[in-house]
Amino acid sequence: MDITCPWCYIGHRELQKAIKDAADCDLTIKVEHRPFLLQPNMEEGKVIDKKTFYLEKFGEEKLAQIKQMVSARAKELDIEIGFEGWLCQTIRAHRLLRKAYMVGGQELQEKVLEAIFYAYFTEGKNIADIHFLGELAEDTGVFSKDEAVEFLKSDEYRAEIEQMANEARKKGVSGVPFTIINGRWAVSGGQTADVYTQIFRKLAGKGPLHTIPAAPSCSDAGCPIAAAAAAVKS
């Protein structure tokens, strides 16, 4: 998962919906968000105007199509995804997410993730800014702003985040979102809640698993519209 990918925000919300929809499956579903860096070679702290970046990458006509596709899915999930603001290297945000997971597990990590997604996509904030992330960390209960700034200025979890991201690429992951379920199903792209619910019901022995369709994702070359086929392991 990378925070600058709109399909990761959409996929996150779809997964949350699927977990609620599968409440009758009597499953214990635990979620851990692991990092992927879409801009691994971008200088940390550097920002690029998001609109300019996408216009140069896709052109006006294709960007309009992307916006329409993303906005339609976002509206269904009651979230707002804008294309204004700043594109940046996300390793600082990933380090904060890892810290949240280590401090408060899934619940705190998802609280911080929601806050970062909202800040980036809805408010157009610079999520590489140490002081902004420090305020966000305090608001979400990870630790105080001063402690967060000190943490972000250090190298804590940096090597771990880089290793996780590199391991994903070595295993063939080239785009996000990419979700591994129960070590058996590898689901690529911004799938709908129905796809995840189908897998959960299969795990619970309450239904069949049909072919998982291709879904849009973000990659180094094609964020945010490339369609990535889902891999299914029996």
Coordinates of N, CA and C in Angstrom, one line a residue:
M1 N 0.8 -1.2 0.0 CA 0.0 0.0 0.0 C 0.9 1.2 0.0
D2 N 0.5 2.2 -0.8 CA 1.2 3.5 -0.7 C 0.1 4.6 -0.6
I3 N 0.3 5.6 0.2 CA -0.7 6.6 0.5 C -1.0 7.4 -0.6
T4 N -0.1 7.7 -1.6 CA -0.4 8.5 -2.7 C -1.3 7.9 -3.8
C5 N -1.6 6.6 -3.6 CA -2.4 5.9 -4.6 C -3.9 5.9 -4.3
P6 N -4.7 6.6 -5.1 CA -6.1 6.7 -4.8 C -6.8 5.3 -4.7
W7 N -6.3 4.3 -5.5 CA -7.0 3.0 -5.4 C -6.7 2.3 -4.1
C8 N -5.6 2.7 -3.4 CA -5.3 2.2 -2.1 C -6.3 2.7 -1.0
Y9 N -6.7 4.0 -1.2 CA -7.7 4.6 -0.3 C -9.1 3.9 -0.6
I10 N -9.4 3.8 -1.9 CA -10.6 3.1 -2.2 C -10.6 1.7 -1.8
G11 N -9.5 1.0 -2.0 CA -9.4 -0.5 -1.6 C -9.5 -0.6 -0.1
H12 N -8.9 0.3 0.6 CA -9.0 0.2 2.1 C -10.5 0.3 2.5
R13 N -11.2 1.2 2.0 CA -12.6 1.4 2.4 C -13.4 0.2 1.9
E14 N -13.1 -0.3 0.7 CA -13.9 -1.5 0.3 C -13.6 -2.7 1.2
L15 N -12.3 -2.9 1.6 CA -12.0 -4.0 2.5 C -12.7 -3.8 3.9
Q16 N -12.8 -2.6 4.4 CA -13.5 -2.4 5.6 C -15.0 -2.8 5.5
K17 N -15.6 -2.4 4.4 CA -17.0 -2.7 4.1 C -17.1 -4.2 4.0
A18 N -16.2 -4.9 3.4 CA -16.3 -6.4 3.2 C -16.2 -7.1 4.6
I19 N -15.4 -6.6 5.5 CA -15.2 -7.2 6.8 C -16.5 -7.1 7.6
K20 N -17.2 -5.9 7.4 CA -18.5 -5.8 8.1 C -19.6 -6.7 7.4
D21 N -19.5 -6.8 6.1 CA -20.5 -7.6 5.4 C -20.3 -9.1 5.7
A22 N -19.1 -9.5 6.1 CA -18.8 -10.9 6.4 C -18.9 -11.2 7.9
A23 N -19.6 -10.4 8.6 CA -19.8 -10.6 10.1 C -20.4 -11.9 10.4
D24 N -21.2 -12.5 9.5 CA -21.8 -13.7 9.8 C -21.0 -14.9 9.5
C25 N -19.7 -14.7 9.1 CA -18.8 -15.8 8.7 C -18.1 -16.4 9.9
D26 N -18.2 -15.7 11.0 CA -17.5 -16.2 12.2 C -16.0 -16.3 12.0
L27 N -15.4 -15.3 11.4 CA -13.9 -15.3 11.2 C -13.3 -14.2 12.0
T28 N -12.1 -14.4 12.4 CA -11.3 -13.4 13.0 C -10.4 -12.8 12.0
I29 N -10.7 -11.5 11.6 CA -10.0 -10.9 10.5 C -9.0 -9.8 11.0
K30 N -7.8 -10.1 10.8 CA -6.8 -9.1 11.3 C -6.1 -8.5 10.1
V31 N -5.9 -7.2 10.1 CA -5.3 -6.5 9.0 C -4.0 -5.7 9.4
E32 N -3.0 -5.9 8.6 CA -1.8 -5.1 8.8 C -1.4 -4.5 7.4
H33 N -1.2 -3.2 7.5 CA -0.9 -2.4 6.2 C 0.6 -2.3 6.1
R34 N 1.1 -2.8 5.0 CA 2.6 -2.9 4.8 C 3.0 -1.9 3.7
P35 N 4.2 -1.4 3.7 CA 4.5 -0.3 2.8 C 4.9 -0.7 1.4
F36 N 4.6 0.1 0.4 CA 5.1 0.1 -0.9 C 5.5 1.5 -1.3
L37 N 6.6 1.7 -2.0 CA 7.0 3.1 -2.4 C 6.9 3.3 -3.9
L38 N 5.9 4.1 -4.2 CA 5.7 4.4 -5.7 C 6.7 5.3 -6.2
Q39 N 7.3 6.1 -5.3 CA 8.3 7.1 -5.8 C 9.6 6.8 -5.0
P40 N 10.2 5.6 -5.1 CA 11.4 5.2 -4.3 C 12.6 6.1 -4.5
N41 N 12.7 6.7 -5.7 CA 13.9 7.5 -6.0 C 13.8 9.0 -5.7
M42 N 12.6 9.4 -5.3 CA 12.3 10.8 -5.1 C 13.0 11.2 -3.8
E43 N 13.5 12.4 -3.8 CA 14.2 12.9 -2.6 C 13.2 13.1 -1.5
E44 N 13.6 12.6 -0.3 CA 12.7 12.7 0.9 C 12.5 14.2 1.2
G45 N 11.3 14.6 1.4 CA 11.0 16.0 1.7 C 10.7 16.8 0.5
K46 N 11.0 16.4 -0.7 CA 10.7 17.1 -1.9 C 9.3 16.9 -2.2
V47 N 8.7 18.0 -2.8 CA 7.3 17.9 -3.2 C 7.1 18.4 -4.6
I48 N 6.1 17.8 -5.3 CA 5.8 18.2 -6.7 C 4.3 18.5 -6.7
D49 N 4.0 19.5 -7.5 CA 2.6 19.9 -7.6 C 1.8 18.7 -8.3
K50 N 0.8 18.2 -7.6 CA 0.2 17.0 -8.0 C -0.5 17.1 -9.4
K51 N -1.2 18.2 -9.6 CA -1.9 18.4 -10.9 C -0.9 18.5 -12.0
T52 N 0.2 19.2 -11.8 CA 1.2 19.3 -12.9 C 1.8 18.0 -13.2
F53 N 2.1 17.2 -12.1 CA 2.7 15.8 -12.3 C 1.7 15.0 -13.2
Y54 N 0.5 15.0 -12.8 CA -0.5 14.1 -13.6 C -0.7 14.6 -15.0
L55 N -0.7 15.9 -15.2 CA -0.9 16.4 -16.5 C 0.3 16.1 -17.4
E56 N 1.5 16.2 -16.9 CA 2.7 15.8 -17.7 C 2.7 14.3 -17.9
K57 N 2.2 13.5 -17.0 CA 2.2 12.1 -17.2 C 1.2 11.5 -18.1
F58 N 0.0 12.1 -18.0 CA -1.2 11.5 -18.8 C -1.7 12.4 -19.9
G59 N -1.5 13.7 -19.8 CA -2.2 14.6 -20.7 C -3.6 14.9 -20.2
E60 N -4.2 16.0 -20.7 CA -5.4 16.5 -20.2 C -6.6 15.6 -20.4
E61 N -6.7 15.0 -21.6 CA -7.8 14.1 -21.9 C -7.8 12.8 -21.0
K62 N -6.7 12.2 -20.9 CA -6.6 10.9 -20.1 C -6.8 11.2 -18.7
L63 N -6.2 12.4 -18.2 CA -6.4 12.7 -16.8 C -7.8 12.9 -16.4
A64 N -8.6 13.5 -17.4 CA -10.0 13.7 -17.1 C -10.7 12.4 -17.0
Q65 N -10.3 11.4 -17.8 CA -10.9 10.1 -17.7 C -10.6 9.4 -16.3
I66 N -9.3 9.6 -15.9 CA -8.9 9.0 -14.6 C -9.7 9.7 -13.5
K67 N -9.8 11.0 -13.5 CA -10.6 11.7 -12.4 C -12.0 11.2 -12.4
Q68 N -12.6 11.0 -13.5 CA -14.0 10.5 -13.6 C -14.1 9.1 -13.0
M69 N -13.2 8.3 -13.3 CA -13.2 6.9 -12.8 C -13.0 6.9 -11.3
V70 N -12.0 7.6 -10.8 CA -11.7 7.6 -9.4 C -12.9 8.3 -8.6
S71 N -13.4 9.4 -9.1 CA -14.4 10.1 -8.4 C -15.7 9.3 -8.3
A72 N -16.0 8.5 -9.3 CA -17.2 7.7 -9.3 C -17.1 6.6 -8.2
R73 N -16.0 6.0 -8.1 CA -15.8 5.0 -7.0 C -15.7 5.6 -5.7
A74 N -15.1 6.7 -5.6 CA -14.9 7.4 -4.3 C -16.3 7.8 -3.8
K75 N -17.2 8.3 -4.6 CA -18.5 8.8 -4.3 C -19.3 7.7 -3.7
E76 N -19.2 6.5 -4.2 CA -19.9 5.3 -3.7 C -19.5 5.0 -2.3
L77 N -18.3 5.3 -1.9 CA -17.7 5.0 -0.6 C -17.8 6.3 0.3
D78 N -18.4 7.3 -0.1 CA -18.5 8.6 0.7 C -17.2 9.1 1.1
I79 N -16.2 9.1 0.1 CA -14.9 9.8 0.4 C -14.7 10.7 -0.8
E80 N -13.8 11.7 -0.6 CA -13.5 12.7 -1.6 C -12.0 12.6 -2.0
I81 N -11.7 12.3 -3.2 CA -10.4 12.2 -3.7 C -10.1 13.3 -4.7
G82 N -9.2 14.2 -4.3 CA -8.9 15.4 -5.2 C -7.5 15.2 -5.8
F83 N -7.3 15.9 -6.9 CA -6.0 15.9 -7.6 C -5.3 17.2 -7.5
E84 N -5.5 17.9 -6.4 CA -4.8 19.1 -6.0 C -3.9 18.8 -4.9
G85 N -2.9 19.6 -4.7 CA -2.0 19.4 -3.6 C -0.6 19.0 -4.0
W86 N 0.1 18.2 -3.1 CA 1.5 17.9 -3.3 C 1.7 16.4 -3.4
L87 N 2.5 16.0 -4.4 CA 3.0 14.6 -4.5 C 4.3 14.5 -3.8
C88 N 4.6 13.5 -3.0 CA 5.9 13.4 -2.3 C 6.3 12.0 -2.1
Q89 N 7.5 11.8 -1.6 CA 8.0 10.6 -1.1 C 7.3 10.2 0.2
T90 N 6.9 9.0 0.4 CA 6.0 8.7 1.5 C 6.7 7.9 2.6
I91 N 8.0 7.8 2.6 CA 8.6 6.9 3.7 C 8.4 7.5 5.1
R92 N 8.3 8.8 5.2 CA 8.0 9.3 6.6 C 6.6 8.9 7.1
A93 N 5.6 9.0 6.2 CA 4.3 8.6 6.5 C 4.2 7.1 6.8
H94 N 5.0 6.3 6.1 CA 5.0 4.8 6.3 C 5.7 4.5 7.6
R95 N 6.7 5.3 8.0 CA 7.3 5.1 9.3 C 6.4 5.4 10.4
L96 N 5.6 6.4 10.3 CA 4.6 6.7 11.3 C 3.5 5.7 11.4
L97 N 3.1 5.1 10.2 CA 2.1 4.0 10.2 C 2.7 2.8 10.9
R98 N 4.0 2.5 10.7 CA 4.6 1.4 11.4 C 4.6 1.6 12.9
K99 N 5.0 2.8 13.3 CA 5.1 3.1 14.7 C 3.7 2.9 15.3
A100 N 2.7 3.4 14.6 CA 1.3 3.3 15.1 C 0.9 1.8 15.3
Y101 N 1.3 1.0 14.4 CA 1.0 -0.4 14.5 C 1.7 -1.1 15.7
M102 N 3.0 -0.7 15.9 CA 3.7 -1.3 17.0 C 3.2 -0.8 18.3
V103 N 2.7 0.5 18.4 CA 2.2 1.0 19.6 C 0.8 0.5 19.9
G104 N -0.1 0.5 18.9 CA -1.5 0.3 19.1 C -2.2 -0.7 18.2
G105 N -1.3 -1.5 17.5 CA -1.9 -2.6 16.7 C -2.7 -2.1 15.5
Q106 N -3.6 -2.9 15.0 CA -4.4 -2.6 13.8 C -5.3 -1.4 14.0
E107 N -5.9 -1.3 15.2 CA -6.8 -0.2 15.5 C -6.2 1.1 15.3
L108 N -5.0 1.3 15.9 CA -4.3 2.6 15.8 C -3.7 2.9 14.4
Q109 N -3.2 1.8 13.8 CA -2.6 2.0 12.5 C -3.7 2.4 11.5
E110 N -4.9 1.8 11.6 CA -6.0 2.2 10.7 C -6.5 3.6 11.0
K111 N -6.5 4.0 12.2 CA -6.9 5.4 12.6 C -5.9 6.4 12.0
V112 N -4.6 6.1 12.1 CA -3.6 7.0 11.5 C -3.7 7.0 9.9
L113 N -3.9 5.8 9.4 CA -4.0 5.7 7.9 C -5.2 6.5 7.4
E114 N -6.3 6.4 8.0 CA -7.5 7.2 7.6 C -7.2 8.7 7.6
A115 N -6.5 9.1 8.7 CA -6.2 10.5 8.8 C -5.2 11.0 7.7
I116 N -4.2 10.1 7.4 CA -3.3 10.5 6.3 C -4.0 10.5 5.0
F117 N -4.8 9.5 4.7 CA -5.5 9.5 3.4 C -6.3 10.7 3.3
Y118 N -7.1 11.1 4.3 CA -8.0 12.3 4.3 C -7.1 13.5 4.0
A119 N -6.0 13.6 4.8 CA -5.2 14.8 4.6 C -4.6 15.0 3.2
Y120 N -4.2 13.8 2.6 CA -3.6 13.9 1.3 C -4.6 14.1 0.2
F121 N -5.7 13.3 0.2 CA -6.6 13.3 -0.9 C -7.7 14.3 -0.8
T122 N -8.2 14.6 0.4 CA -9.3 15.5 0.5 C -8.8 17.0 0.8
E123 N -7.7 17.1 1.6 CA -7.3 18.4 2.0 C -6.0 18.9 1.2
G124 N -5.4 18.0 0.4 CA -4.3 18.3 -0.4 C -3.0 18.7 0.4
K125 N -2.9 18.1 1.6 CA -1.7 18.4 2.5 C -0.4 17.7 2.0
N126 N 0.7 18.3 2.4 CA 2.0 17.7 2.2 C 2.3 16.7 3.3
I127 N 2.1 15.4 3.0 CA 2.3 14.4 4.0 C 3.7 13.9 4.2
A128 N 4.7 14.7 3.6 CA 6.1 14.5 3.9 C 6.6 15.5 4.9
D129 N 5.7 16.5 5.2 CA 6.1 17.5 6.2 C 6.2 17.0 7.6
I130 N 7.3 17.1 8.2 CA 7.5 16.5 9.5 C 6.6 17.1 10.6
H131 N 6.4 18.4 10.5 CA 5.6 19.1 11.6 C 4.1 18.8 11.3
F132 N 3.7 18.7 10.1 CA 2.3 18.3 9.8 C 2.0 16.8 10.3
L133 N 3.0 15.9 10.0 CA 2.8 14.5 10.5 C 2.9 14.5 12.0
G134 N 3.7 15.4 12.6 CA 3.7 15.4 14.1 C 2.4 15.8 14.7
E135 N 1.7 16.8 14.1 CA 0.4 17.2 14.6 C -0.6 16.0 14.4
L136 N -0.5 15.4 13.2 CA -1.4 14.2 13.0 C -1.2 13.1 14.0
A137 N 0.1 12.8 14.3 CA 0.4 11.8 15.3 C -0.2 12.1 16.6
E138 N -0.1 13.4 17.0 CA -0.7 13.8 18.3 C -2.2 13.7 18.3
D139 N -2.8 14.1 17.2 CA -4.3 14.1 17.1 C -4.9 12.7 17.1
T140 N -4.1 11.8 16.6 CA -4.6 10.4 16.5 C -4.2 9.5 17.7
G141 N -3.3 10.1 18.6 CA -3.0 9.4 19.8 C -1.8 8.5 19.7
V142 N -0.9 8.7 18.8 CA 0.3 7.9 18.7 C 1.3 8.3 19.8
F143 N 1.6 9.6 19.8 CA 2.4 10.2 20.8 C 2.3 11.7 20.6
S144 N 3.0 12.5 21.4 CA 2.9 14.0 21.3 C 3.5 14.5 20.0
K145 N 3.2 15.7 19.7 CA 3.8 16.3 18.5 C 5.4 16.3 18.6
D146 N 5.8 16.8 19.7 CA 7.3 16.9 19.9 C 7.9 15.5 19.8
E147 N 7.3 14.5 20.4 CA 7.9 13.1 20.3 C 7.8 12.6 18.9
A148 N 6.7 13.0 18.1 CA 6.6 12.5 16.8 C 7.7 13.2 15.9
V149 N 7.9 14.5 16.1 CA 8.9 15.2 15.3 C 10.3 14.6 15.5
E150 N 10.6 14.3 16.8 CA 11.9 13.7 17.1 C 12.0 12.3 16.5
F151 N 10.9 11.5 16.5 CA 10.9 10.2 15.8 C 11.1 10.4 14.3
L152 N 10.4 11.3 13.7 CA 10.5 11.5 12.2 C 11.9 12.0 11.8
K153 N 12.6 12.7 12.7 CA 13.9 13.2 12.4 C 15.0 12.1 12.6
S154 N 14.6 11.0 13.3 CA 15.5 9.9 13.5 C 15.4 8.9 12.3
D155 N 16.1 7.8 12.4 CA 16.0 6.8 11.4 C 15.2 5.6 11.8
E156 N 14.5 5.7 12.9 CA 13.7 4.6 13.5 C 12.7 4.1 12.4
Y157 N 12.7 2.8 12.2 CA 11.9 2.1 11.2 C 12.2 2.4 9.7
R158 N 13.2 3.2 9.5 CA 13.5 3.5 8.1 C 14.0 2.3 7.3
A159 N 15.0 1.6 7.9 CA 15.5 0.4 7.3 C 14.4 -0.7 7.1
E160 N 13.6 -0.8 8.1 CA 12.5 -1.8 8.1 C 11.5 -1.5 6.9
I161 N 11.1 -0.2 6.8 CA 10.2 0.2 5.7 C 10.8 -0.1 4.4
E162 N 12.1 0.3 4.2 CA 12.7 0.1 2.9 C 12.9 -1.4 2.6
Q163 N 13.1 -2.2 3.6 CA 13.3 -3.7 3.4 C 11.9 -4.3 3.0
M164 N 10.8 -3.9 3.7 CA 9.5 -4.4 3.3 C 9.1 -4.0 1.9
A165 N 9.4 -2.8 1.5 CA 9.1 -2.3 0.2 C 9.9 -3.1 -0.9
N166 N 11.1 -3.3 -0.6 CA 12.0 -4.0 -1.5 C 11.6 -5.5 -1.6
E167 N 11.3 -6.1 -0.5 CA 10.8 -7.5 -0.5 C 9.6 -7.7 -1.4
A168 N 8.7 -6.7 -1.3 CA 7.5 -6.8 -2.1 C 7.8 -6.8 -3.6
R169 N 8.7 -5.9 -4.0 CA 9.1 -5.9 -5.4 C 9.8 -7.2 -5.8
K170 N 10.7 -7.7 -4.9 CA 11.4 -8.9 -5.2 C 10.4 -10.1 -5.4
K171 N 9.3 -10.0 -4.7 CA 8.2 -11.1 -4.9 C 7.3 -10.9 -6.0
G172 N 7.6 -9.8 -6.8 CA 6.8 -9.6 -8.0 C 5.7 -8.6 -7.9
V173 N 5.6 -7.9 -6.8 CA 4.6 -6.9 -6.6 C 5.0 -5.6 -7.4
S174 N 4.3 -5.2 -8.4 CA 4.7 -4.0 -9.2 C 3.7 -2.9 -9.0
G175 N 2.6 -3.1 -8.3 CA 1.6 -2.1 -8.2 C 0.8 -2.3 -6.9
V176 N 0.0 -1.3 -6.5 CA -0.8 -1.4 -5.3 C -2.2 -0.8 -5.6
P177 N -3.2 -1.2 -4.8 CA -3.1 -2.1 -3.7 C -2.9 -3.5 -4.1
F178 N -2.3 -4.2 -3.1 CA -2.0 -5.7 -3.3 C -2.3 -6.3 -2.0
T179 N -3.3 -7.2 -1.9 CA -3.7 -7.7 -0.6 C -3.5 -9.2 -0.6
I180 N -2.8 -9.7 0.5 CA -2.7 -11.1 0.7 C -3.6 -11.5 1.8
I181 N -4.5 -12.5 1.5 CA -5.5 -13.0 2.4 C -5.2 -14.4 2.8
N182 N -4.9 -14.6 4.1 CA -4.7 -16.0 4.7 C -3.6 -16.7 4.1
G183 N -2.6 -16.0 3.5 CA -1.5 -16.6 2.8 C -1.8 -17.4 1.6
R184 N -3.1 -17.3 1.1 CA -3.5 -18.1 -0.1 C -3.9 -17.3 -1.3
W185 N -4.6 -16.2 -1.0 CA -5.1 -15.4 -2.1 C -4.4 -14.0 -2.2
A186 N -3.9 -13.8 -3.4 CA -3.2 -12.5 -3.7 C -4.2 -11.7 -4.6
V187 N -4.7 -10.6 -4.0 CA -5.7 -9.8 -4.7 C -5.1 -8.5 -5.1
S188 N -5.1 -8.2 -6.4 CA -4.5 -7.0 -6.9 C -5.5 -5.9 -7.4
G189 N -5.2 -4.7 -7.1 CA -6.0 -3.6 -7.6 C -7.1 -3.2 -6.6
G190 N -7.8 -2.1 -7.0 CA -8.9 -1.6 -6.2 C -10.2 -2.3 -6.4
Q191 N -10.2 -3.5 -5.8 CA -11.4 -4.4 -5.9 C -12.6 -3.9 -5.1
T192 N -13.8 -4.4 -5.5 CA -15.0 -4.0 -4.7 C -15.1 -4.9 -3.5
A193 N -15.9 -4.4 -2.6 CA -16.1 -5.2 -1.3 C -16.6 -6.6 -1.6
D194 N -17.4 -6.8 -2.7 CA -17.9 -8.1 -3.0 C -16.8 -9.1 -3.2
V195 N -15.7 -8.7 -3.8 CA -14.6 -9.6 -4.1 C -14.0 -10.1 -2.8
Y196 N -13.8 -9.2 -1.8 CA -13.2 -9.6 -0.5 C -14.2 -10.4 0.2
T197 N -15.5 -10.0 0.2 CA -16.5 -10.8 0.9 C -16.6 -12.2 0.4
Q198 N -16.5 -12.4 -0.9 CA -16.5 -13.7 -1.5 C -15.4 -14.6 -1.0
I199 N -14.2 -14.0 -0.8 CA -13.0 -14.7 -0.3 C -13.3 -15.1 1.2
F200 N -13.8 -14.2 1.9 CA -14.1 -14.5 3.4 C -15.1 -15.6 3.5
R201 N -16.1 -15.6 2.6 CA -17.2 -16.6 2.7 C -16.6 -18.0 2.3
K202 N -15.7 -17.9 1.3 CA -15.0 -19.2 0.9 C -14.2 -19.7 2.1
L203 N -13.5 -18.9 2.8 CA -12.7 -19.3 4.0 C -13.6 -19.9 5.0
A204 N -14.8 -19.3 5.2 CA -15.7 -19.8 6.2 C -16.5 -21.0 5.7
G205 N -16.3 -21.5 4.5 CA -17.0 -22.6 4.0 C -18.5 -22.3 3.7
K206 N -18.7 -21.0 3.3 CA -20.1 -20.6 3.1 C -20.4 -20.1 1.7
G207 N -19.5 -20.4 0.8 CA -19.8 -20.0 -0.6 C -18.6 -20.3 -1.5
P208 N -18.9 -20.3 -2.8 CA -17.8 -20.5 -3.8 C -17.0 -19.3 -4.0
L209 N -15.8 -19.5 -4.7 CA -15.0 -18.3 -5.1 C -14.9 -18.3 -6.6
H210 N -15.4 -17.2 -7.1 CA -15.4 -17.0 -8.6 C -14.1 -16.4 -9.0
T211 N -13.9 -16.3 -10.3 CA -12.7 -15.6 -10.8 C -12.6 -14.2 -10.4
I212 N -11.5 -13.8 -9.9 CA -11.3 -12.4 -9.4 C -11.0 -11.5 -10.6
P213 N -11.7 -10.5 -10.9 CA -11.5 -9.6 -12.1 C -10.3 -8.7 -12.0
A214 N -9.8 -8.2 -13.1 CA -8.8 -7.2 -13.1 C -9.4 -5.9 -12.5
A215 N -8.5 -5.1 -11.8 CA -9.0 -3.9 -11.2 C -7.9 -2.8 -11.3
P216 N -8.3 -1.6 -11.3 CA -7.3 -0.5 -11.5 C -6.3 -0.4 -10.3
S217 N -5.1 0.0 -10.5 CA -4.1 0.1 -9.5 C -3.1 1.2 -9.8
C218 N -2.2 1.4 -8.9 CA -1.1 2.3 -9.1 C 0.2 1.6 -9.3
S219 N 1.0 1.9 -10.2 CA 2.4 1.4 -10.4 C 3.3 2.5 -10.7
D220 N 4.6 2.2 -10.8 CA 5.6 3.2 -11.1 C 5.3 3.8 -12.4
A221 N 4.7 3.0 -13.4 CA 4.5 3.5 -14.7 C 3.1 4.1 -14.9
G222 N 2.1 3.6 -14.2 CA 0.8 3.9 -14.6 C -0.2 4.4 -13.5
C223 N 0.3 4.9 -12.4 CA -0.6 5.4 -11.4 C -1.4 6.6 -11.9
P224 N -2.7 6.7 -11.7 CA -3.5 5.7 -11.0 C -4.5 5.0 -11.8
I225 N -4.2 4.5 -13.0 CA -5.2 3.9 -13.8 C -4.9 2.5 -14.3
A226 N -3.7 2.1 -14.2 CA -3.3 0.8 -14.8 C -4.1 -0.3 -14.2
A227 N -4.6 -1.2 -15.0 CA -5.4 -2.3 -14.5 C -4.5 -3.5 -14.3
A228 N -4.5 -4.0 -13.1 CA -3.6 -5.2 -12.8 C -4.5 -6.4 -12.5
A229 N -4.1 -7.5 -13.2 CA -4.9 -8.7 -13.0 C -4.7 -9.3 -11.6
A230 N -5.7 -9.9 -11.1 CA -5.6 -10.5 -9.7 C -5.1 -11.9 -9.9
A231 N -4.2 -12.3 -9.0 CA -3.7 -13.7 -9.0 C -4.5 -14.4 -7.9
V232 N -4.9 -15.6 -8.3 CA -5.7 -16.4 -7.3 C -5.0 -17.8 -7.1
K233 N -4.7 -18.1 -5.8 CA -4.1 -19.4 -5.5 C -5.2 -20.3 -4.9
S234 N -5.3 -21.5 -5.3 CA -6.3 -22.4 -4.8 C -5.7 -23.1 -3.6

